[in-house]
mmCIF file of C-alpha atoms in Angstrom:
data_model
loop_
_atom_site.group_PDB
_atom_site.id
_atom_site.type_symbol
_atom_site.label_atom_id
_atom_site.label_comp_id
_atom_site.label_asym_id
_atom_site.label_seq_id
_atom_site.Cartn_x
_atom_site.Cartn_y
_atom_site.Cartn_z
ATOM 1 C CA MET A 1 33.796 39.946 -28.608
ATOM 2 C CA SER A 2 36.334 37.431 -27.328
ATOM 3 C CA ILE A 3 38.495 40.244 -25.901
ATOM 4 C CA LEU A 4 35.493 41.619 -24.019
ATOM 5 C CA LEU A 5 34.726 38.195 -22.521
ATOM 6 C CA LEU A 6 38.361 37.811 -21.520
ATOM 7 C CA LEU A 7 38.308 41.179 -19.756
ATOM 8 C CA LEU A 8 35.094 40.249 -17.940
ATOM 9 C CA ARG A 9 36.668 37.027 -16.718
ATOM 10 C CA ILE A 10 39.776 38.821 -15.489
ATOM 11 C CA VAL A 11 37.654 41.354 -13.626
ATOM 12 C CA SER A 12 35.345 38.686 -12.155
ATOM 13 C CA TYR A 13 38.126 36.453 -10.780
ATOM 14 C CA PRO A 14 38.940 38.699 -7.783
ATOM 15 C CA PHE A 15 35.234 39.022 -7.055
ATOM 16 C CA PHE A 16 34.710 35.253 -6.960
ATOM 17 C CA ILE A 17 37.836 34.747 -4.844
ATOM 18 C CA LEU A 18 36.627 37.367 -2.377
ATOM 19 C CA LEU A 19 33.170 35.778 -2.312
ATOM 20 C CA HIS A 20 34.684 32.360 -1.585
ATOM 21 C CA LEU A 21 36.867 33.743 1.214
ATOM 22 C CA LEU A 22 33.858 35.439 2.792
ATOM 23 C CA PHE A 23 31.928 32.164 2.618
ATOM 24 C CA VAL A 24 34.773 30.242 4.295
ATOM 25 C CA LEU A 25 35.108 32.900 7.004
ATOM 26 C CA PHE A 26 31.369 32.914 7.689
ATOM 27 C CA SER A 27 31.386 29.096 7.848
ATOM 28 C CA LEU A 28 34.235 29.151 10.404
ATOM 29 C CA LEU A 29 32.435 31.699 12.573
ATOM 30 C CA LEU A 30 29.194 29.721 12.442
ATOM 31 C CA ARG A 31 30.896 26.417 13.277
ATOM 32 C CA THR A 32 32.803 28.008 16.163
ATOM 33 C CA TYR A 33 29.573 29.422 17.536
ATOM 34 C CA GLU A 34 27.845 26.038 17.230
ATOM 35 C CA THR A 35 30.771 24.305 18.955
ATOM 36 C CA PHE A 36 30.563 26.470 22.062
ATOM 37 C CA THR A 37 26.768 26.740 22.237
ATOM 38 C CA SER A 38 25.431 23.309 21.245
ATOM 39 C CA GLN A 39 25.082 20.797 24.048
ATOM 40 C CA SER A 40 26.720 17.397 23.778
ATOM 41 C CA THR A 41 24.399 14.557 22.769
ATOM 42 C CA SER A 42 25.344 12.522 25.804
ATOM 43 C CA ALA A 43 23.640 9.253 26.669
ATOM 44 C CA ASP A 44 22.252 10.769 29.896
ATOM 45 C CA ARG A 45 20.570 13.597 28.015
ATOM 46 C CA LEU A 46 19.128 11.199 25.447
ATOM 47 C CA GLN A 47 17.631 9.063 28.205
ATOM 48 C CA ASP A 48 15.735 12.096 29.514
ATOM 49 C CA GLU A 49 14.014 12.557 26.151
ATOM 50 C CA PRO A 50 10.826 10.637 25.278
ATOM 51 C CA GLN A 51 11.680 7.104 24.258
ATOM 52 C CA ILE A 52 10.925 6.206 20.651
ATOM 53 C CA PRO A 53 11.294 2.825 18.963
ATOM 54 C CA PRO A 54 14.772 2.338 17.473
ATOM 55 C CA PRO A 55 15.172 1.777 13.729
ATOM 56 C CA LYS A 56 14.613 -1.810 12.701
ATOM 57 C CA HIS A 57 17.572 -1.659 10.337
ATOM 58 C CA LEU A 58 20.626 0.561 10.793
ATOM 59 C CA ALA A 59 23.274 0.869 8.079
ATOM 60 C CA LEU A 60 26.855 1.728 9.021
ATOM 61 C CA ILE A 61 29.213 3.033 6.330
ATOM 62 C CA LEU A 62 32.886 2.992 7.323
ATOM 63 C CA VAL A 63 34.819 5.061 4.787
ATOM 64 C CA PRO A 64 38.504 4.130 4.287
ATOM 65 C CA SER A 65 40.962 6.777 3.152
ATOM 66 C CA LYS A 66 42.423 6.879 -0.337
ATOM 67 C CA THR A 67 45.909 6.406 1.066
ATOM 68 C CA ARG A 68 45.505 3.510 3.478
ATOM 69 C CA ARG A 69 46.886 4.105 6.979
ATOM 70 C CA LYS A 70 48.580 1.285 8.889
ATOM 71 C CA ASP A 71 46.137 1.379 11.787
ATOM 72 C CA GLU A 72 43.037 1.737 9.603
ATOM 73 C CA LYS A 73 42.151 -1.954 9.832
ATOM 74 C CA SER A 74 42.345 -1.773 13.599
ATOM 75 C CA ALA A 75 40.125 1.321 13.615
ATOM 76 C CA LEU A 76 37.633 -0.444 11.350
ATOM 77 C CA GLY A 77 37.494 -3.530 13.567
ATOM 78 C CA LYS A 78 36.991 -1.490 16.735
ATOM 79 C CA SER A 79 34.350 0.652 15.022
ATOM 80 C CA ILE A 80 32.432 -2.450 13.937
ATOM 81 C CA LEU A 81 32.540 -3.922 17.446
ATOM 82 C CA ARG A 82 31.308 -0.647 18.911
ATOM 83 C CA GLY A 83 28.514 -0.414 16.359
ATOM 84 C CA ILE A 84 27.423 -3.956 17.198
ATOM 85 C CA GLU A 85 27.535 -3.314 20.953
ATOM 86 C CA TRP A 86 25.604 -0.049 20.758
ATOM 87 C CA SER A 87 23.060 -1.505 18.331
ATOM 88 C CA GLY A 88 22.353 -4.258 20.841
ATOM 89 C CA GLU A 89 21.970 -1.703 23.631
ATOM 90 C CA TRP A 90 19.612 0.408 21.526
ATOM 91 C CA GLY A 91 17.472 -2.545 20.446
ATOM 92 C CA VAL A 92 18.255 -2.472 16.720
ATOM 93 C CA GLU A 93 17.149 -5.672 14.989
ATOM 94 C CA GLU A 94 19.351 -5.476 11.890
ATOM 95 C CA LEU A 95 22.760 -3.919 11.185
ATOM 96 C CA SER A 96 24.449 -3.783 7.781
ATOM 97 C CA ILE A 97 28.128 -2.812 7.519
ATOM 98 C CA TRP A 98 29.776 -1.449 4.363
ATOM 99 C CA ASP A 99 33.168 -0.007 3.478
ATOM 100 C CA GLY A 100 33.131 -0.466 -0.308
ATOM 101 C CA GLN A 101 36.758 -1.630 -0.610
ATOM 102 C CA GLY A 102 36.630 -5.111 0.920
ATOM 103 C CA LEU A 103 38.473 -4.003 4.053
ATOM 104 C CA THR A 104 35.808 -5.550 6.279
ATOM 105 C CA GLN A 105 36.173 -8.935 4.578
ATOM 106 C CA SER A 106 39.938 -8.913 5.207
ATOM 107 C CA VAL A 107 39.480 -8.538 8.979
ATOM 108 C CA LEU A 108 36.373 -10.707 9.265
ATOM 109 C CA PRO A 109 38.001 -13.919 10.636
ATOM 110 C CA ASN A 110 39.688 -12.096 13.524
ATOM 111 C CA LEU A 111 36.627 -9.931 13.982
ATOM 112 C CA MET A 112 34.376 -12.960 14.388
ATOM 113 C CA LYS A 113 36.700 -14.466 16.973
ATOM 114 C CA THR A 114 36.812 -11.216 18.955
ATOM 115 C CA LEU A 115 33.050 -10.813 18.677
ATOM 116 C CA SER A 116 32.433 -14.310 20.007
ATOM 117 C CA GLN A 117 34.846 -13.772 22.898
ATOM 118 C CA ASN A 118 33.289 -10.413 23.793
ATOM 119 C CA ILE A 119 29.779 -11.848 23.866
ATOM 120 C CA THR A 120 30.966 -14.803 25.931
ATOM 121 C CA GLN A 121 32.574 -12.493 28.488
ATOM 122 C CA HIS A 122 29.611 -10.073 28.470
ATOM 123 C CA ASN A 123 27.051 -12.765 29.191
ATOM 124 C CA HIS A 124 29.313 -14.558 31.670
ATOM 125 C CA ASN A 125 29.433 -11.369 33.735
ATOM 126 C CA LYS A 126 25.632 -11.112 33.654
ATOM 127 C CA LEU A 127 24.933 -14.686 34.732
ATOM 128 C CA PRO A 128 24.262 -15.312 38.447
ATOM 129 C CA PRO A 129 26.601 -17.669 40.334
ATOM 130 C CA SER A 130 25.754 -21.311 39.651
ATOM 131 C CA PRO A 131 26.000 -24.198 42.127
ATOM 132 C CA PRO A 132 29.081 -26.388 41.699
ATOM 133 C CA SER A 133 26.984 -29.237 40.331
ATOM 134 C CA THR A 134 25.415 -27.068 37.626
ATOM 135 C CA PRO A 135 27.130 -27.326 34.229
ATOM 136 C CA PRO A 136 28.253 -23.988 32.740
ATOM 137 C CA ASN A 137 25.729 -22.307 30.474
ATOM 138 C CA GLY A 138 28.115 -20.886 27.913
ATOM 139 C CA PRO A 139 27.358 -19.236 24.600
ATOM 140 C CA THR A 140 27.818 -21.154 21.408
ATOM 141 C CA GLN A 141 28.391 -20.562 17.770
ATOM 142 C CA ASP A 142 26.650 -22.807 15.278
ATOM 143 C CA ILE A 143 28.584 -23.120 12.024
ATOM 144 C CA SER A 144 28.194 -25.957 9.597
ATOM 145 C CA PRO A 145 31.341 -27.725 8.345
ATOM 146 C CA ASP A 146 31.154 -26.038 4.934
ATOM 147 C CA GLU A 147 31.173 -22.597 6.604
ATOM 148 C CA TYR A 148 34.674 -22.880 8.015
ATOM 149 C CA ASP A 149 37.303 -20.424 6.846
ATOM 150 C CA GLU A 150 40.684 -21.547 5.673
ATOM 151 C CA GLU A 151 42.043 -20.388 9.011
ATOM 152 C CA GLY A 152 39.729 -22.752 10.874
ATOM 153 C CA PRO A 153 36.538 -22.273 12.796
ATOM 154 C CA VAL A 154 35.661 -18.836 14.007
ATOM 155 C CA SER A 155 35.216 -19.859 17.616
ATOM 156 C CA PRO A 156 35.777 -23.117 19.479
ATOM 157 C CA SER A 157 32.959 -22.426 21.941
ATOM 158 C CA PRO A 158 30.931 -25.509 22.903
ATOM 159 C CA GLN A 159 27.383 -26.281 21.811
ATOM 160 C CA ARG A 160 24.604 -25.555 24.272
ATOM 161 C CA LYS A 161 22.101 -28.309 24.821
ATOM 162 C CA GLN A 162 19.162 -26.029 25.414
ATOM 163 C CA GLY A 163 18.112 -22.698 23.931
ATOM 164 C CA LYS A 164 19.551 -20.699 21.058
ATOM 165 C CA SER A 165 23.208 -20.124 20.432
ATOM 166 C CA LEU A 166 24.390 -16.609 21.118
ATOM 167 C CA VAL A 167 26.322 -16.296 17.850
ATOM 168 C CA LYS A 168 25.105 -17.924 14.681
ATOM 169 C CA GLU A 169 26.708 -17.348 11.302
ATOM 170 C CA THR A 170 25.229 -17.938 7.870
ATOM 171 C CA ARG A 171 26.498 -17.159 4.394
ATOM 172 C CA VAL A 172 24.089 -15.854 1.838
ATOM 173 C CA GLY A 173 24.021 -16.583 -1.865
ATOM 174 C CA SER A 174 25.410 -20.105 -1.973
ATOM 175 C CA GLY A 175 23.375 -22.202 -4.317
ATOM 176 C CA SER A 176 20.705 -19.549 -4.754
ATOM 177 C CA GLY A 177 21.841 -18.327 -8.125
ATOM 178 C CA SER A 178 22.334 -14.811 -6.849
ATOM 179 C CA GLY A 179 25.828 -14.516 -8.219
ATOM 180 C CA LEU A 180 27.280 -13.242 -4.950
ATOM 181 C CA GLY A 181 28.566 -16.637 -3.871
ATOM 182 C CA ASP A 182 29.517 -16.859 -0.207
ATOM 183 C CA GLU A 183 30.582 -13.219 0.069
ATOM 184 C CA VAL A 184 27.546 -11.812 1.884
ATOM 185 C CA ARG A 185 28.046 -12.898 5.475
ATOM 186 C CA SER A 186 25.243 -12.644 8.020
ATOM 187 C CA VAL A 187 25.716 -13.142 11.745
ATOM 188 C CA THR A 188 22.859 -13.429 14.236
ATOM 189 C CA ILE A 189 23.703 -12.449 17.797
ATOM 190 C CA TYR A 190 21.597 -13.200 20.855
ATOM 191 C CA PRO A 191 22.458 -10.696 23.587
ATOM 192 C CA GLY A 192 21.819 -13.020 26.525
ATOM 193 C CA PRO A 193 21.338 -16.687 27.370
ATOM 194 C CA SER A 194 17.673 -16.164 28.247
ATOM 195 C CA SER A 195 16.877 -13.465 25.670
ATOM 196 C CA ASN A 196 14.933 -14.136 22.488
ATOM 197 C CA LYS A 197 15.783 -10.727 21.007
ATOM 198 C CA SER A 198 18.443 -11.003 18.343
ATOM 199 C CA LEU A 199 20.619 -8.679 16.286
ATOM 200 C CA LYS A 200 21.265 -9.694 12.701
ATOM 201 C CA ILE A 201 24.490 -8.307 11.215
ATOM 202 C CA HIS A 202 25.257 -8.220 7.485
ATOM 203 C CA PHE A 203 28.832 -7.777 6.258
ATOM 204 C CA LEU A 204 28.364 -6.463 2.725
ATOM 205 C CA PRO A 205 31.169 -6.977 0.173
ATOM 206 C CA PRO A 206 31.910 -4.506 -2.654
ATOM 207 C CA SER A 207 30.017 -6.787 -5.057
ATOM 208 C CA ALA A 208 26.794 -6.158 -3.124
ATOM 209 C CA SER A 209 26.254 -2.782 -4.784
ATOM 210 C CA ASP A 210 26.062 -2.413 -8.565
ATOM 211 C CA GLU A 211 26.593 -6.116 -9.231
ATOM 212 C CA VAL A 212 23.371 -6.942 -7.405
ATOM 213 C CA ILE A 213 21.348 -5.302 -10.174
ATOM 214 C CA VAL A 214 23.503 -6.948 -12.856
ATOM 215 C CA ASN A 215 23.147 -10.411 -11.321
ATOM 216 C CA LEU A 216 19.430 -9.946 -10.842
ATOM 217 C CA THR A 217 19.030 -8.927 -14.490
ATOM 218 C CA LYS A 218 20.970 -12.002 -15.619
ATOM 219 C CA ARG A 219 18.772 -14.220 -13.468
ATOM 220 C CA TYR A 220 15.622 -12.718 -14.976
ATOM 221 C CA VAL A 221 16.998 -13.312 -18.482
ATOM 222 C CA GLU A 222 18.001 -16.902 -17.708
ATOM 223 C CA ARG A 223 14.551 -17.646 -16.316
ATOM 224 C CA LYS A 224 12.908 -15.871 -19.270
ATOM 225 C CA LYS A 225 10.819 -13.819 -16.925
ATOM 226 C CA ASP A 226 8.017 -11.833 -18.511
ATOM 227 C CA VAL A 227 8.352 -8.058 -18.368
ATOM 228 C CA SER A 228 4.964 -7.759 -16.696
ATOM 229 C CA GLU A 229 6.289 -9.802 -13.749
ATOM 230 C CA ILE A 230 9.213 -7.438 -13.132
ATOM 231 C CA THR A 231 7.563 -5.002 -10.748
ATOM 232 C CA VAL A 232 9.083 -2.770 -8.097
ATOM 233 C CA ARG A 233 7.728 -5.050 -5.395
ATOM 234 C CA ASN A 234 9.287 -8.142 -6.978
ATOM 235 C CA VAL A 235 12.636 -6.413 -7.469
ATOM 236 C CA ASP A 236 12.545 -5.282 -3.833
ATOM 237 C CA ARG A 237 11.906 -8.819 -2.691
ATOM 238 C CA ASP A 238 14.667 -10.323 -4.858
ATOM 239 C CA ILE A 239 17.275 -7.754 -3.834
ATOM 240 C CA LYS A 240 16.452 -8.255 -0.161
ATOM 241 C CA GLU A 241 16.868 -11.981 -0.738
ATOM 242 C CA GLN A 242 20.325 -11.447 -2.243
ATOM 243 C CA LEU A 243 21.452 -9.114 0.527
ATOM 244 C CA HIS A 244 19.623 -11.128 3.190
ATOM 245 C CA PHE A 245 17.833 -7.985 4.387
ATOM 246 C CA THR A 246 14.666 -8.370 6.413
ATOM 247 C CA SER A 247 13.810 -4.674 6.026
ATOM 248 C CA ASP A 248 15.231 -1.596 4.318
ATOM 249 C CA PRO A 249 17.647 0.584 6.310
ATOM 250 C CA GLU A 250 15.817 3.321 8.189
ATOM 251 C CA LEU A 251 18.919 5.071 9.526
ATOM 252 C CA LEU A 252 22.328 5.307 7.862
ATOM 253 C CA LEU A 253 25.412 6.464 9.774
ATOM 254 C CA ILE A 254 28.540 7.543 7.886
ATOM 255 C CA HIS A 255 31.895 7.373 9.667
ATOM 256 C CA HIS A 256 35.326 8.166 8.199
ATOM 257 C CA LEU A 257 38.154 5.915 9.331
ATOM 258 C CA SER A 258 40.742 8.651 8.783
ATOM 259 C CA PRO A 259 40.368 12.188 10.124
ATOM 260 C CA LEU A 260 40.532 15.059 7.686
ATOM 261 C CA PRO A 261 43.798 16.974 7.308
ATOM 262 C CA ILE A 262 43.879 20.083 9.468
ATOM 263 C CA TRP A 263 43.706 22.459 6.514
ATOM 264 C CA ARG A 264 40.624 20.694 5.132
ATOM 265 C CA SER A 265 38.937 20.742 8.524
ATOM 266 C CA TYR A 266 38.713 24.518 8.318
ATOM 267 C CA LEU A 267 36.975 24.456 4.940
ATOM 268 C CA PRO A 268 33.165 24.212 4.654
ATOM 269 C CA ARG A 269 31.877 20.716 5.368
ATOM 270 C CA SER A 270 31.359 18.341 2.483
ATOM 271 C CA PRO A 271 27.871 16.886 1.990
ATOM 272 C CA PRO A 272 27.306 13.227 2.959
ATOM 273 C CA GLU A 273 27.989 10.551 0.340
ATOM 274 C CA LEU A 274 26.838 6.945 0.084
ATOM 275 C CA TRP A 275 30.291 5.642 -0.925
ATOM 276 C CA GLY A 276 28.781 2.855 -3.015
ATOM 277 C CA TYR A 277 26.359 1.470 -0.414
ATOM 278 C CA PRO A 278 23.612 -0.603 -2.152
ATOM 279 C CA PHE A 279 21.354 2.207 -3.265
ATOM 280 C CA TRP A 280 18.213 0.239 -4.062
ATOM 281 C CA SER A 281 17.444 -0.410 -0.402
ATOM 282 C CA LEU A 282 17.656 3.274 0.554
ATOM 283 C CA ARG A 283 14.060 4.207 -0.083
ATOM 284 C CA ILE A 284 13.217 6.341 2.945
ATOM 285 C CA THR A 285 16.361 6.535 5.024
ATOM 286 C CA GLU A 286 17.660 9.135 7.459
ATOM 287 C CA ILE A 287 21.292 9.721 6.440
ATOM 288 C CA TYR A 288 23.492 11.077 9.228
ATOM 289 C CA GLN A 289 27.113 12.175 9.241
ATOM 290 C CA TYR A 290 28.538 13.757 12.367
ATOM 291 C CA PRO A 291 29.621 17.354 11.673
ATOM 292 C CA SER A 292 33.405 17.379 11.577
ATOM 293 C CA PRO A 293 34.546 19.480 14.562
ATOM 294 C CA LEU A 294 37.077 22.254 14.226
ATOM 295 C CA PRO A 295 40.525 20.990 15.247
ATOM 296 C CA LEU A 296 42.393 22.193 18.331
ATOM 297 C CA LEU A 297 39.306 23.658 20.030
ATOM 298 C CA HIS A 298 39.110 20.712 22.436
ATOM 299 C CA HIS A 299 42.368 21.937 24.010
ATOM 300 C CA LEU A 300 40.266 24.663 25.634
ATOM 301 C CA ASN A 301 38.387 22.074 27.718
ATOM 302 C CA PRO A 302 40.695 22.368 30.783
ATOM 303 C CA LEU A 303 40.143 26.137 30.795
ATOM 304 C CA ILE A 304 36.357 25.738 30.567
ATOM 305 C CA LEU A 305 36.390 23.117 33.339
ATOM 306 C CA SER A 306 38.455 25.431 35.524
ATOM 307 C CA PHE A 307 35.802 28.109 35.024
ATOM 308 C CA ARG A 308 33.106 25.653 36.091
ATOM 309 C CA SER A 309 34.958 24.816 39.301
ATOM 310 C CA SER A 310 35.875 28.411 40.083
ATOM 311 C CA SER A 311 34.877 30.004 43.379
ATOM 312 C CA LEU A 312 33.725 33.122 41.535
ATOM 313 C CA PRO A 313 30.020 32.914 40.586
ATOM 314 C CA PHE A 314 30.331 34.785 37.295
ATOM 315 C CA LEU A 315 33.152 32.471 36.143
ATOM 316 C CA ARG A 316 31.116 29.384 37.063
ATOM 317 C CA LYS A 317 28.150 30.790 35.162
ATOM 318 C CA LEU A 318 30.380 31.541 32.179
ATOM 319 C CA GLY A 319 31.890 28.048 32.277
ATOM 320 C CA TYR A 320 28.512 26.308 32.297
ATOM 321 C CA SER A 321 27.216 28.557 29.517
ATOM 322 C CA ILE A 322 29.971 27.299 27.206
ATOM 323 C CA ALA A 323 29.780 23.783 25.791
ATOM 324 C CA LEU A 324 32.839 21.545 25.891
ATOM 325 C CA PRO A 325 34.210 21.014 22.353
ATOM 326 C CA VAL A 326 34.144 17.352 21.381
ATOM 327 C CA ASN A 327 37.314 15.487 20.451
ATOM 328 C CA THR A 328 36.140 12.581 18.299
ATOM 329 C CA ASN A 329 39.681 11.156 18.267
ATOM 330 C CA SER A 330 39.904 10.830 22.053
ATOM 331 C CA ASP A 331 39.507 7.030 21.812
ATOM 332 C CA GLY A 332 41.942 6.709 18.909
ATOM 333 C CA TYR A 333 42.172 7.979 15.369
ATOM 334 C CA GLY A 334 39.446 6.699 13.084
ATOM 335 C CA ILE A 335 37.475 4.807 15.760
ATOM 336 C CA LEU A 336 33.719 5.342 15.903
ATOM 337 C CA HIS A 337 33.056 7.749 18.778
ATOM 338 C CA ARG A 338 30.118 7.622 21.146
ATOM 339 C CA GLU A 339 29.290 11.234 20.287
ATOM 340 C CA GLU A 340 28.766 10.234 16.640
ATOM 341 C CA TRP A 341 26.452 7.411 17.677
ATOM 342 C CA ASN A 342 24.458 9.602 20.036
ATOM 343 C CA GLY A 343 24.205 12.214 17.302
ATOM 344 C CA ALA A 344 22.613 9.618 15.025
ATOM 345 C CA ILE A 345 20.188 8.669 17.813
ATOM 346 C CA GLY A 346 19.299 12.335 18.264
ATOM 347 C CA ALA A 347 18.716 12.763 14.533
ATOM 348 C CA TRP A 348 16.519 9.658 14.501
ATOM 349 C CA SER A 349 14.441 10.913 17.433
ATOM 350 C CA LYS A 350 13.640 14.152 15.598
ATOM 351 C CA MET A 351 12.772 12.740 12.189
ATOM 352 C CA GLU A 352 9.492 11.372 10.881
ATOM 353 C CA GLN A 353 9.029 8.713 8.196
ATOM 354 C CA ARG A 354 5.493 8.538 6.886
ATOM 355 C CA LEU A 355 6.146 6.818 3.541
ATOM 356 C CA GLY A 356 4.422 9.663 1.726
ATOM 357 C CA LYS A 357 1.258 9.483 3.853
#
């Protein structure tokens, strides 16, 4: 019997190898066809579509590589700044950022300084010219003395006398018994001096995932909470309190800080993963990961553009019938690309969340 099974395995191996090769080949053909036929999710095309309310809470997962690259921290910082800028443009109220390895926390002091400077410059450019006698209406950052880092304050910007500050930082968990200490950092950004609309940003540390449930269980035990009081609604409320969430994420965008090796880019795409993001809050969430493009195809863009500008009608028609392959590394390796963001917006515009109704 064992010899028969061994013979069956030997005979089946070539069949399974052939089946796998056919699957890979079919996947390559399908992805190539999609690359040259699907239109780019450009901002202009999205503006032509019916406007829908943006998600109240957007989660951004920035996935570091297993072997850390030298410029990965820089790519993470630029990706965070882009996510914040585009969230403000889109009208998102809440943005949570996660990498699962503490990389965000290591760049947070410099990131906060850059963020404050960018907002100062952005709003300075939007303000109308003031008379010489009018004092400057600059943005501020309100941070209490106990919220200073060891490197000093995040920004030396002055305090405004009237209105809200444009950047306000708070740390969540201190003195609340949550067990997360001062690790969960929340920053509230006001996009303009006269705007009441704010964007709340949460920088989630690695301890904000599984340890949240552990710390919450310990707190229930210490308070001798009755089992009948531990309901789903109460757990939801307590976890949101620990993470400082106002609402659950409605859209989750996954971005890899390191591009795939060329040989892996030709294999079938891997399914999206959460990479340790706090799972409890993901009740009804649209999870989006930009389809990894086939490498080297973007080098055909000059040829396609030459077709579009040709004097021959059939070449122009051919050029406009072919989509330009996207190069997601055109702004730098590992940096969040606008095409990824617009793809998430397009996915959000097509989905429907009815909470089971």
